[in-house]
CSV table of C-alpha atoms in Angstrom, one decimal:
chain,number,residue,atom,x,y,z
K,1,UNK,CA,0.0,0.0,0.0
K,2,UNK,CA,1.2,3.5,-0.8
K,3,UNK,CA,2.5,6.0,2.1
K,4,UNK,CA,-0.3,7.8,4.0
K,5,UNK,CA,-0.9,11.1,2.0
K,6,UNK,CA,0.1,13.0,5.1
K,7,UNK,CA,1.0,16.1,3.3
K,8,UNK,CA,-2.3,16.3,1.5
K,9,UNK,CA,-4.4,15.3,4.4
K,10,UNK,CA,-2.5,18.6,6.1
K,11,UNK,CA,-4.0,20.7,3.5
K,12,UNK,CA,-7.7,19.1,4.0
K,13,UNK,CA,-10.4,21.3,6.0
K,14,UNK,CA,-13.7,19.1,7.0
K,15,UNK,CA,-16.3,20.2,8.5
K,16,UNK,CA,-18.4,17.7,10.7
K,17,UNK,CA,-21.9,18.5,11.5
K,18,UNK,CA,-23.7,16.6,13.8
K,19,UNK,CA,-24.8,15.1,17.4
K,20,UNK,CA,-22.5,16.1,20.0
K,21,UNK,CA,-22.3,14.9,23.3
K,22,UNK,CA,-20.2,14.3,26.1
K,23,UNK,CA,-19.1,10.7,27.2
K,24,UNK,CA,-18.3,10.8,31.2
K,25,UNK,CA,-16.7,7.9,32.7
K,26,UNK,CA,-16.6,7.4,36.6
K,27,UNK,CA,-14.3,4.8,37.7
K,28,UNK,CA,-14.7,3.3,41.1
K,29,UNK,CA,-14.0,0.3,43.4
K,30,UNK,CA,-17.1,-1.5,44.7
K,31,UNK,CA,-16.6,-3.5,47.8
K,32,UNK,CA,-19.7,-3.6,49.3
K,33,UNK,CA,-23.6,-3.3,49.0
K,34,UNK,CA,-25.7,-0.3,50.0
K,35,UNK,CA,-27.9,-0.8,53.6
K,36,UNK,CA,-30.2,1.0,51.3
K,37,UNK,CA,-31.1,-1.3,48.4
K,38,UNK,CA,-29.4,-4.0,47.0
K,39,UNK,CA,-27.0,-2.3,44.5
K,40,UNK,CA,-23.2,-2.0,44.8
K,41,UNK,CA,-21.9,1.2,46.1
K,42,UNK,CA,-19.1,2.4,43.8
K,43,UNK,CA,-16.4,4.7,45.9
K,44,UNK,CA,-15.1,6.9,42.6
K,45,UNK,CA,-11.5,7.0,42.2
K,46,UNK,CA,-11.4,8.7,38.6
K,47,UNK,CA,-13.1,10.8,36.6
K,48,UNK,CA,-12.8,11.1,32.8
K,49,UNK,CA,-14.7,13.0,30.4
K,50,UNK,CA,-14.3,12.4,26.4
K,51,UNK,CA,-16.1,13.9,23.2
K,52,UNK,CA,-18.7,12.2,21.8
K,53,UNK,CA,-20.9,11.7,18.6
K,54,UNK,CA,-19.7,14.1,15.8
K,55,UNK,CA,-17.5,15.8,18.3
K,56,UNK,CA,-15.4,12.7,18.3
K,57,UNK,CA,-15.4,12.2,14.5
K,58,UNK,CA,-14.0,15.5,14.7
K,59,UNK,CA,-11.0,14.9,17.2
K,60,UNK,CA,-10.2,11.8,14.9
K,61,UNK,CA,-10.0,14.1,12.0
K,62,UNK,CA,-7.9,16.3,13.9
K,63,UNK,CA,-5.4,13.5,14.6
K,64,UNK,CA,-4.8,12.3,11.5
K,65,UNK,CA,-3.6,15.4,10.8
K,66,UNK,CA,-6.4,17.5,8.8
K,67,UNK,CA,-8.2,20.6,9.8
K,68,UNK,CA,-11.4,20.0,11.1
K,69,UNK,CA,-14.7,22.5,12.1
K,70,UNK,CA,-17.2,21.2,14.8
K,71,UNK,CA,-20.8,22.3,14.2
K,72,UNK,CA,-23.5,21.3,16.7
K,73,UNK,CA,-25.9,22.2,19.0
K,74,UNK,CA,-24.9,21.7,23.3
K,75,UNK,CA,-26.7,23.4,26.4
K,76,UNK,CA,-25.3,26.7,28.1
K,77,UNK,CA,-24.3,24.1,31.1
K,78,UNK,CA,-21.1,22.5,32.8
K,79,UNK,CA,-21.2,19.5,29.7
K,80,UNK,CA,-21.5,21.9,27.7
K,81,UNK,CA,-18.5,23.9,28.7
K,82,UNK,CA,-16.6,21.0,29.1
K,83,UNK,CA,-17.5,20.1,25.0
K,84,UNK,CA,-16.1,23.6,24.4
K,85,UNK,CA,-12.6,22.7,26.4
K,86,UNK,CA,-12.1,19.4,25.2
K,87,UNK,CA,-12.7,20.8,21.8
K,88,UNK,CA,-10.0,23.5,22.2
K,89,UNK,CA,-7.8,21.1,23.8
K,90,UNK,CA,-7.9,19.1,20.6
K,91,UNK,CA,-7.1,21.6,18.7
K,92,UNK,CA,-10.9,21.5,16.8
K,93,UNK,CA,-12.2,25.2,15.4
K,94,UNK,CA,-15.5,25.1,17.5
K,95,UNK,CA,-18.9,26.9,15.5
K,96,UNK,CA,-21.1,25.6,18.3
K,97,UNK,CA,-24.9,26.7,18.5
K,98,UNK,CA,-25.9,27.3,22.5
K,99,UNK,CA,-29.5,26.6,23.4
K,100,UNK,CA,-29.9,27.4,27.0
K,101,UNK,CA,-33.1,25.8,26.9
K,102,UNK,CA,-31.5,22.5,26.6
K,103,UNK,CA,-29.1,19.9,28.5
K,104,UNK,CA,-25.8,19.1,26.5
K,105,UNK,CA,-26.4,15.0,25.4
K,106,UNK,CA,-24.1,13.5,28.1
K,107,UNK,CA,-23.9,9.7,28.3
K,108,UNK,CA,-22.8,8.8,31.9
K,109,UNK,CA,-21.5,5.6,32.8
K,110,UNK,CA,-20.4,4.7,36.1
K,111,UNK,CA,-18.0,1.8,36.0
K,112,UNK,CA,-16.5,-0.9,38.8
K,113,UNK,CA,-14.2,-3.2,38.5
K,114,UNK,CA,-13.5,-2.9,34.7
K,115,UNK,CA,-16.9,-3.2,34.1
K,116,UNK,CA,-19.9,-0.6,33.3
K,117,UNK,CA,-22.6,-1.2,35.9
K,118,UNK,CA,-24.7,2.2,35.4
K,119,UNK,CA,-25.0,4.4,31.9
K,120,UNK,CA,-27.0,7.5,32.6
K,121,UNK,CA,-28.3,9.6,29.5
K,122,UNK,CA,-28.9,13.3,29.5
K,123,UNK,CA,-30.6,14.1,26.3
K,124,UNK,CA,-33.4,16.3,24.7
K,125,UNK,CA,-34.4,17.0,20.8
K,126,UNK,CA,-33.4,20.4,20.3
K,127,UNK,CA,-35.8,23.5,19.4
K,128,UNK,CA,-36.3,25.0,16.1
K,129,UNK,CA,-34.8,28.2,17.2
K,130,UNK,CA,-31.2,26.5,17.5
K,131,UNK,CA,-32.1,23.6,14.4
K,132,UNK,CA,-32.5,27.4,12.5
K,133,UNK,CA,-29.3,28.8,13.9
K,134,UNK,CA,-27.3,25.7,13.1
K,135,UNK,CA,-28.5,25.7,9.2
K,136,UNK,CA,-27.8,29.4,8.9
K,137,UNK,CA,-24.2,28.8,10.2
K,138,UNK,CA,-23.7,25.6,8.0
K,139,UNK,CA,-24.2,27.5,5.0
K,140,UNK,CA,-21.9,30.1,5.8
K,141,UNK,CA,-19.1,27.4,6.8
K,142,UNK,CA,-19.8,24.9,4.0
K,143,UNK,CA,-17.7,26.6,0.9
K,144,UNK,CA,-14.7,26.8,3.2
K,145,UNK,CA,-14.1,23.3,3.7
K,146,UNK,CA,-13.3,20.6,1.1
K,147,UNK,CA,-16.0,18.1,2.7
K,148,UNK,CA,-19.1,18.2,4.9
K,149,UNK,CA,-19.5,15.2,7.5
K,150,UNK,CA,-22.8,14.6,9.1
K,151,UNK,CA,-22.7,12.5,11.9
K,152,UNK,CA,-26.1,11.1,12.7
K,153,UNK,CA,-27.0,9.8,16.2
K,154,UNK,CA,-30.9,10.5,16.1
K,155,UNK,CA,-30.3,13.1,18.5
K,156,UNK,CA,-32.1,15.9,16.7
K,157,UNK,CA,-29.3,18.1,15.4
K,158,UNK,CA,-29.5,16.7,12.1
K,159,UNK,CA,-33.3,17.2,11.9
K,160,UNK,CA,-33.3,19.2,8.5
K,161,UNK,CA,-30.2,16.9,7.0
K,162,UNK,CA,-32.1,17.7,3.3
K,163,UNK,CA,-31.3,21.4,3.6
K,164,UNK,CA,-27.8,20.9,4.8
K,165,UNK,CA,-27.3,18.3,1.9
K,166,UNK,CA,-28.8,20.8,-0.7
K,167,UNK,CA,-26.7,23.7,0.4
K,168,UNK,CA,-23.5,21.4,0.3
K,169,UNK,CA,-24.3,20.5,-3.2
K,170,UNK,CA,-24.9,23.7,-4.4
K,171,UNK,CA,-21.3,25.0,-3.3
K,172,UNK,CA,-19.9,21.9,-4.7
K,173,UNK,CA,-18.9,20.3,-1.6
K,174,UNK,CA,-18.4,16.2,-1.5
K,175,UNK,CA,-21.0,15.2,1.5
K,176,UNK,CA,-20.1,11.9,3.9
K,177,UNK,CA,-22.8,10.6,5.6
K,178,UNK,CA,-23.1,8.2,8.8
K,179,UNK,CA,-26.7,7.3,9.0
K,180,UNK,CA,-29.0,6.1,11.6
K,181,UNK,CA,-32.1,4.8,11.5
K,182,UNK,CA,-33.8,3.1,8.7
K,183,UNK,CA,-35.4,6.3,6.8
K,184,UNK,CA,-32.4,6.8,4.4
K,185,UNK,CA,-34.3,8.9,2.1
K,186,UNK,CA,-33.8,12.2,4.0
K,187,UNK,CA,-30.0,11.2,2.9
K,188,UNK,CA,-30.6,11.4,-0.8
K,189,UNK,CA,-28.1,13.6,-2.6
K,190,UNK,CA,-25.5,12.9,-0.4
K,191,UNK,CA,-21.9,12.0,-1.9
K,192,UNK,CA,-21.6,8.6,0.2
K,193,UNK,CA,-23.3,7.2,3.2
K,194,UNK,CA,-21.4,4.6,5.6
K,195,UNK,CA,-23.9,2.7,6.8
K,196,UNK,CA,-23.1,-0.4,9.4
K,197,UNK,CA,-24.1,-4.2,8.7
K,198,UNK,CA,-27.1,-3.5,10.8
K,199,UNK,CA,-28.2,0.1,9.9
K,200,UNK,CA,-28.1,-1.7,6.0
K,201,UNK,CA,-30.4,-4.6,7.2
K,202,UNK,CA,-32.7,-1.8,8.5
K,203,UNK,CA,-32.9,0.1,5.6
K,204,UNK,CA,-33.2,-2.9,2.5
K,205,UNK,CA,-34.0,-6.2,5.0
K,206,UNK,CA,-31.7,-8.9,5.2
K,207,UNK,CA,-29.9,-10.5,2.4
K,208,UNK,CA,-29.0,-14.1,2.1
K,209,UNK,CA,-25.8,-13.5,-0.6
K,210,UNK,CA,-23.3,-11.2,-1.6
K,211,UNK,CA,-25.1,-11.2,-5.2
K,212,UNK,CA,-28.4,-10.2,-3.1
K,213,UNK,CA,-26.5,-7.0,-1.6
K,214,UNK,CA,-25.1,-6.1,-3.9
K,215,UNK,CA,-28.3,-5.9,-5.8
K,216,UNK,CA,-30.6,-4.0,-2.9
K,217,UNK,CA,-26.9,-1.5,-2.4
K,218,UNK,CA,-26.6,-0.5,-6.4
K,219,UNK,CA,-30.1,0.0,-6.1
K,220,UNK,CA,-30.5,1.9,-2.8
K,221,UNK,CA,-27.4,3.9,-4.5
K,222,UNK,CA,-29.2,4.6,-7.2
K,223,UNK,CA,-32.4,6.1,-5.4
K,224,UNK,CA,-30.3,8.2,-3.4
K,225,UNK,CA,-28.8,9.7,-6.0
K,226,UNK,CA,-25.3,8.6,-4.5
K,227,UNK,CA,-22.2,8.5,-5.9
K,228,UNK,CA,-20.9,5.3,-3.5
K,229,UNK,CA,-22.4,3.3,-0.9
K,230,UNK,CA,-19.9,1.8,1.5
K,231,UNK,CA,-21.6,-0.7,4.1
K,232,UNK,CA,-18.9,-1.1,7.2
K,233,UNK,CA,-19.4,-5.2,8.5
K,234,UNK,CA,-17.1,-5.6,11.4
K,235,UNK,CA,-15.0,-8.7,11.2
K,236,UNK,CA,-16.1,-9.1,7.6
K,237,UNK,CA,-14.6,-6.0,6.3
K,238,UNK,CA,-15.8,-3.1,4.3
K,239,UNK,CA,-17.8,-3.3,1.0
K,240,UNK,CA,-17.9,0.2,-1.2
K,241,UNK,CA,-20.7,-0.2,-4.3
K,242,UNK,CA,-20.0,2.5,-6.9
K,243,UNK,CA,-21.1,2.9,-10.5
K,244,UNK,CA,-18.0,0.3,-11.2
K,245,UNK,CA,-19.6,-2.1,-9.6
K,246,UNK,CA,-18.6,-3.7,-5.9
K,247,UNK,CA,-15.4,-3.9,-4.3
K,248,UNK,CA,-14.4,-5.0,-1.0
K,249,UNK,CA,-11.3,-5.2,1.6
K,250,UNK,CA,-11.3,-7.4,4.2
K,251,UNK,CA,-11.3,-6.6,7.5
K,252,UNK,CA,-7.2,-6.3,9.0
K,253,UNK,CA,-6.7,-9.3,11.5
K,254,UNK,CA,-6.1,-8.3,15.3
K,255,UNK,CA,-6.6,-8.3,18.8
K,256,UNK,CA,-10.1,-6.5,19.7
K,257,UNK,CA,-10.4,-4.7,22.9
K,258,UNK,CA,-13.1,-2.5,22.2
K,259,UNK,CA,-15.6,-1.4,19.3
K,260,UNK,CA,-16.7,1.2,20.7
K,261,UNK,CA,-15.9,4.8,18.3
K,262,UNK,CA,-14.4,2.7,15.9
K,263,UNK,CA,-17.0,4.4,13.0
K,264,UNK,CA,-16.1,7.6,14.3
K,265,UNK,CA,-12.7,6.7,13.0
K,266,UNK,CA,-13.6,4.9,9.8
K,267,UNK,CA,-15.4,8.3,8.9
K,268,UNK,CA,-12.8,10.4,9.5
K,269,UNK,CA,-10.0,8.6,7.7
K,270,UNK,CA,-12.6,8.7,5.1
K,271,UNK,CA,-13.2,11.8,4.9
K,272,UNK,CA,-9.9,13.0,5.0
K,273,UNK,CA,-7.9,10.8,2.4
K,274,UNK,CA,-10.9,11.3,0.0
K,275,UNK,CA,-10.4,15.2,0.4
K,276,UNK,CA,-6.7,14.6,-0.4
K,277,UNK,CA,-7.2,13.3,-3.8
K,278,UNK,CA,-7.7,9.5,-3.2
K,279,UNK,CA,-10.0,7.3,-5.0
K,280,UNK,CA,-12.9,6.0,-2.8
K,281,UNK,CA,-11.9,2.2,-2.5
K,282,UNK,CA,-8.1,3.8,-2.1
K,283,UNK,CA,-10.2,6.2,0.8
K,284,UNK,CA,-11.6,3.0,2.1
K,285,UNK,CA,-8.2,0.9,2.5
K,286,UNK,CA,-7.1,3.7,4.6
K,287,UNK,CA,-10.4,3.5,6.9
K,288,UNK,CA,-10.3,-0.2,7.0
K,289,UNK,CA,-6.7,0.4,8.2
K,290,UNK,CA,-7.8,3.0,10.8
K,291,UNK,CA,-10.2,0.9,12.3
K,292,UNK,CA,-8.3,-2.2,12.4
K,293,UNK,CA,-6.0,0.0,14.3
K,294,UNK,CA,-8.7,1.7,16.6
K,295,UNK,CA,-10.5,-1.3,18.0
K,296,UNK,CA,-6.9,-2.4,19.8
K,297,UNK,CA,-7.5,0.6,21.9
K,298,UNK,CA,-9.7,0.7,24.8
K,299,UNK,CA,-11.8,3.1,24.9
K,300,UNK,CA,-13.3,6.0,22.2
K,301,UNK,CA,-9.5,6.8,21.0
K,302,UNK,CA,-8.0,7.9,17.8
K,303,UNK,CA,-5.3,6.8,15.1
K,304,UNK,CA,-2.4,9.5,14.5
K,305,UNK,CA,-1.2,10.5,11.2
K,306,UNK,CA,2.2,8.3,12.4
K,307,UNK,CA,0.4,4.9,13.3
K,308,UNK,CA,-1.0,4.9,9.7
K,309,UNK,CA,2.2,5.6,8.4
């Protein structure tokens, strides 16, 4: 395989639109059971907070090296501050829309003894005030970046994906898409969507042979008005459909420790060695390679510029 295009990715700008949230971690011992109710009480020895959702397809972007732009919707409150920090930290430009009205989408887990025993979700659909405000700063953002990632979690920032699609398309800028759901027609006139093994099952029902999805993918493509479908299976590998036809890289054999963020990864290195210059299945060798890398680590990490290299 040829060097990573370091140099170009350097010169790439993305900008990720999307869910954000806040992934807290408490880390505690547990060594005995509340006189309350039967549950363990967890003593917490360490405290770690990571970006989430779009925020973290955005730090991976900004490790491999590119320049990437953060748009999303938080709450004026202490998760949301702390999105704003870790954003900085990262070294992410931050164009976030502040809804005072609303609490920051925080996933809290609690865990003990290497394992989670609690996940506490802070979340709420945001208004159309902010859903307003966050179109009217994507279309000023859009023509200064090379690509537009939307990072779908069905948390409501992406609610009117069609206008920030349109508005991409109209400045001529390539738009990756990592879908949830199963109502992919909201994505049509997208560049690509990245859709998992599952999210693909959702959206054309389960297929018995490659020859089957292949069929149901060129033909999904096709209605979307796509110009490549790429469907990310796990262990199986990666399989892009394009106008060529299908072509697919297996997945890199390793030690897995943890899933978890691992399409947050995928869709950056995407993103970023398509803006270079790269064909898509030469874009998806580098992904595959990014997330064979990622799932070694524990945790939502990233893959540097250098471990690609």
């Amino acid at each position: 395989m040829m060097p990573f295009p370091a140099e170009a990715v350097s010169r790439v700008k993305v900008l990720v639109a999307g869910d954000i949230m806040l992934d807290r971690y408490w880390f505690g011992e547990v060594d005995r059971i509340s006189p309350e109710a039967p549950v363990p009480v967890v003593r917490v020895a360490r405290r770690e907070d990571r970006l989430g959702g779009a925020a973290n397809v955005a730090r991976n972007i900004v490790a491999l090296g590119a320049q990437a732009s953060l748009l999303g919707i938080v709450g004026g409150d202490e998760a949301g501050s702390k999105i704003r920090d870790l954003a900085r930290e990262a070294g992410i430009n931050s164009c976030l829309v502040a809804d005072a009205d609303l609490p920051t989408t925080l996933k809290m887990r609690v865990l003990g003894r290497q394992q989670q025993l609690l996940r506490i979700d802070f979340e709420q659909e945001p208004g159309q005030p902010s859903l307003a405000k966050l179109e009217a700063q994507a279309k000023q953002l859009i023509a200064q970046h090379d690509m537009l990632v939307l990072s779908d979690y069905a948390k409501g920032a992406l609610a009117q994906v069609d206008a920030l699609i349109s508005a991409a398309r109209e400045a001529g800028v390539p738009v990756l898409v990592d879908p949830k759901g199963h109502l992919y027609q909201r994505y049509r006139g997208a560049t690509i969507i990245t859709p998992n093994r599952l999210e693909m099952q959702q959206a054309v029902g389960p297929w018995h042979d490659e020859d089957e999805l292949e069929q149901r993918a060129q033909a999904l493509r096709q209605e979307l008005a796509l110009d490549a479908l790429l469907v990310t299976r796990s262990e199986q590998g990666m399989t892009l459909f394009t106008q060529d036809g299908r072509q697919h890289t297996d997945a890199h054999a390793h030690e897995v420790f943890d899933v978890s963020g691992a399409g947050d990864t995928v869709l950056a290195a995407l993103a970023v060695t398509r803006a270079a210059g790269m064909s898509w299945f030469d874009a998806v060798l580098w992904a595959n390679r990014a997330g064979g890398i990622v799932v070694g680590k524990l945790g939502t990490s990233v893959v540097t510029a250098g471990e690609l290299s």
